Amino acid sequence: MVHHTMATKRIRASKASSKIRAMRNLPFLSVARSSAGWVLAAIVGSLVGCSVAPMLEEPAKPSPSATQPEGRQGHLSPLPPLPPLPPTIMQAASRWVPVPWSDLPGLETDALNEAWPAWLQSCTRPSKAWATLCPQVRQLASASVPKQRQWIVENLQAYRVESHTQQRDGLLTAYYEPVLDATRLASPGFKVPLYAPPTNLNQRKPWYTRQEMETQAQARTALRGKELVYLADPVDAMVLHIQGSGLVNVREPNGNQRMVRLAFAATNEQPYKSIGRWLLDQNLIRDASWPGIKAWIDRNPSRVNELLWQNPRVVFFKEEALPAGTVPPGPKGAQGVPLTAERSIAVDRNSIPYGTPVWLNSSGPLSKLDRLVLAQDTGTAIVGAVRADYYAGSGQAAGEFAGRMKQTLQLWVLWPR
């Protein structure tokens, strides 16, 4: 599910770092914090399970003493020897710094069982690094949360994700899957087409722009017969192009209604340009969130085409049937597995390989998130070491959440020992 991000105002992510709380020591694990910062690291790996040997740095030695947690009766529990931290790992776009488990906010309280379905999806297409552990992940699907947590701590190592310039804080946005009404044929009130890829589309060079597709006879001829469905609102079509897929309730010519998914198939190979950025540059709005953009559109209906044509990029779709009588699975992400609402994220795959479990911490005015998620998707705007797009789910509520989500985050990858 290749998508784009609507909001465009930049955030100085480092300002919020002081607001992110540190987690107290876990009762089942003794830890020590090093008095010196760990050296930063990364694995070169734009694909899951890259076979290239990682570049490693020597780990920092743990401090000679550690604070012992209190036992249940108030006395000090005996501590086993602290194992040395592994080397830091070099990624193409980031560095992974080994840290103790106590650095992960919310590890004791997250409902890990809610993330397990996403993990099981990733294990249907495991990388080499995860092939031996995925059978154990499957066995733990019905285990208790404490058992799942214990397995994570015993089998994985937490690494803080940082940029090559030691920046720990990044940006979290969100995306969702729209649910829209549509008709199979053009009809009064439904005249905005969504297309399958045209026959002469060449994925190696730019095709017609959005404006050209709507105004030039040659482009319209090339698209004839490629109409999948018709929407009522051109803005909804733009939203579907940005999100990369959507559920549409289609009215067929015989009057029957049918829910189908329009999944990403291709693009016109034009660059993505943010309409929110254009509105800001024109001093037309101050709030470039989707609600702010929509409010401007409602006030300026005669300028809708002018606005939409600022983004020349168009997505072409393919229709996917859905199982009848059940809640449809999420759209497939770039890993090739269905996304799980609130437990899947899109990442820069040069920073975090697909299929990697990631601990996400984000604090802001909209939401506070401390949870396990899976890196299962990507997007053209999702670039950088500490950058994630949070899949909020399908429908209006998810869309409202996604439209306002823009806050700081920190990420930790959980990697096999």
Coordinates of N, CA and C in Angstrom, one line a residue, residues 115 118 338-347 372-377 389-392:
A115 N -1.0 -6.9 19.2 CA 0.0 -6.8 18.1 C 0.3 -8.1 17.5
A118 N -0.7 -8.9 13.8 CA 0.2 -8.2 12.8 C 1.5 -9.0 12.7
P338 N -1.5 -8.2 4.8 CA -2.6 -7.2 5.2 C -2.1 -6.4 6.5
L339 N -2.5 -5.2 6.4 CA -2.1 -4.3 7.6 C -3.1 -4.5 8.7
T340 N -2.7 -4.3 9.9 CA -3.5 -4.4 11.1 C -3.7 -3.0 11.7
A341 N -5.0 -2.6 11.9 CA -5.2 -1.3 12.4 C -4.6 -1.1 13.8
E342 N -3.9 0.0 13.9 CA -3.2 0.5 15.1 C -2.0 -0.4 15.5
R343 N -1.6 -1.3 14.7 CA -0.4 -2.2 15.0 C 0.5 -2.3 13.8
S344 N 0.2 -1.6 12.7 CA 1.1 -1.6 11.5 C 1.6 -0.2 11.3
I345 N 2.8 -0.1 10.8 CA 3.4 1.2 10.5 C 4.1 1.1 9.1
A346 N 4.1 2.3 8.5 CA 5.0 2.4 7.3 C 6.3 3.1 7.7
V347 N 7.4 2.6 7.1 CA 8.7 3.1 7.5 C 9.5 3.3 6.3
L372 N 3.8 -2.0 20.8 CA 4.5 -2.8 19.8 C 3.7 -2.7 18.5
V373 N 4.5 -2.4 17.4 CA 3.9 -2.4 16.1 C 4.8 -3.1 15.1
L374 N 4.4 -3.4 13.9 CA 5.2 -4.1 12.9 C 5.4 -3.2 11.7
A375 N 6.6 -3.2 11.2 CA 7.0 -2.4 10.0 C 6.5 -3.2 8.8
Q376 N 5.5 -2.8 8.2 CA 4.9 -3.6 7.1 C 4.5 -2.8 5.8
D377 N 4.9 -1.5 5.8 CA 4.5 -0.7 4.7 C 5.5 0.5 4.5
D389 N 4.6 6.2 9.7 CA 3.3 6.5 9.4 C 2.4 5.4 10.0
Y390 N 1.5 5.7 10.9 CA 0.8 4.8 11.7 C -0.5 4.5 11.0
Y391 N -0.8 3.2 10.8 CA -2.0 2.8 10.1 C -3.1 2.8 11.1
A392 N -4.1 3.7 10.9 CA -5.2 3.9 11.9 C -6.4 3.0 11.7

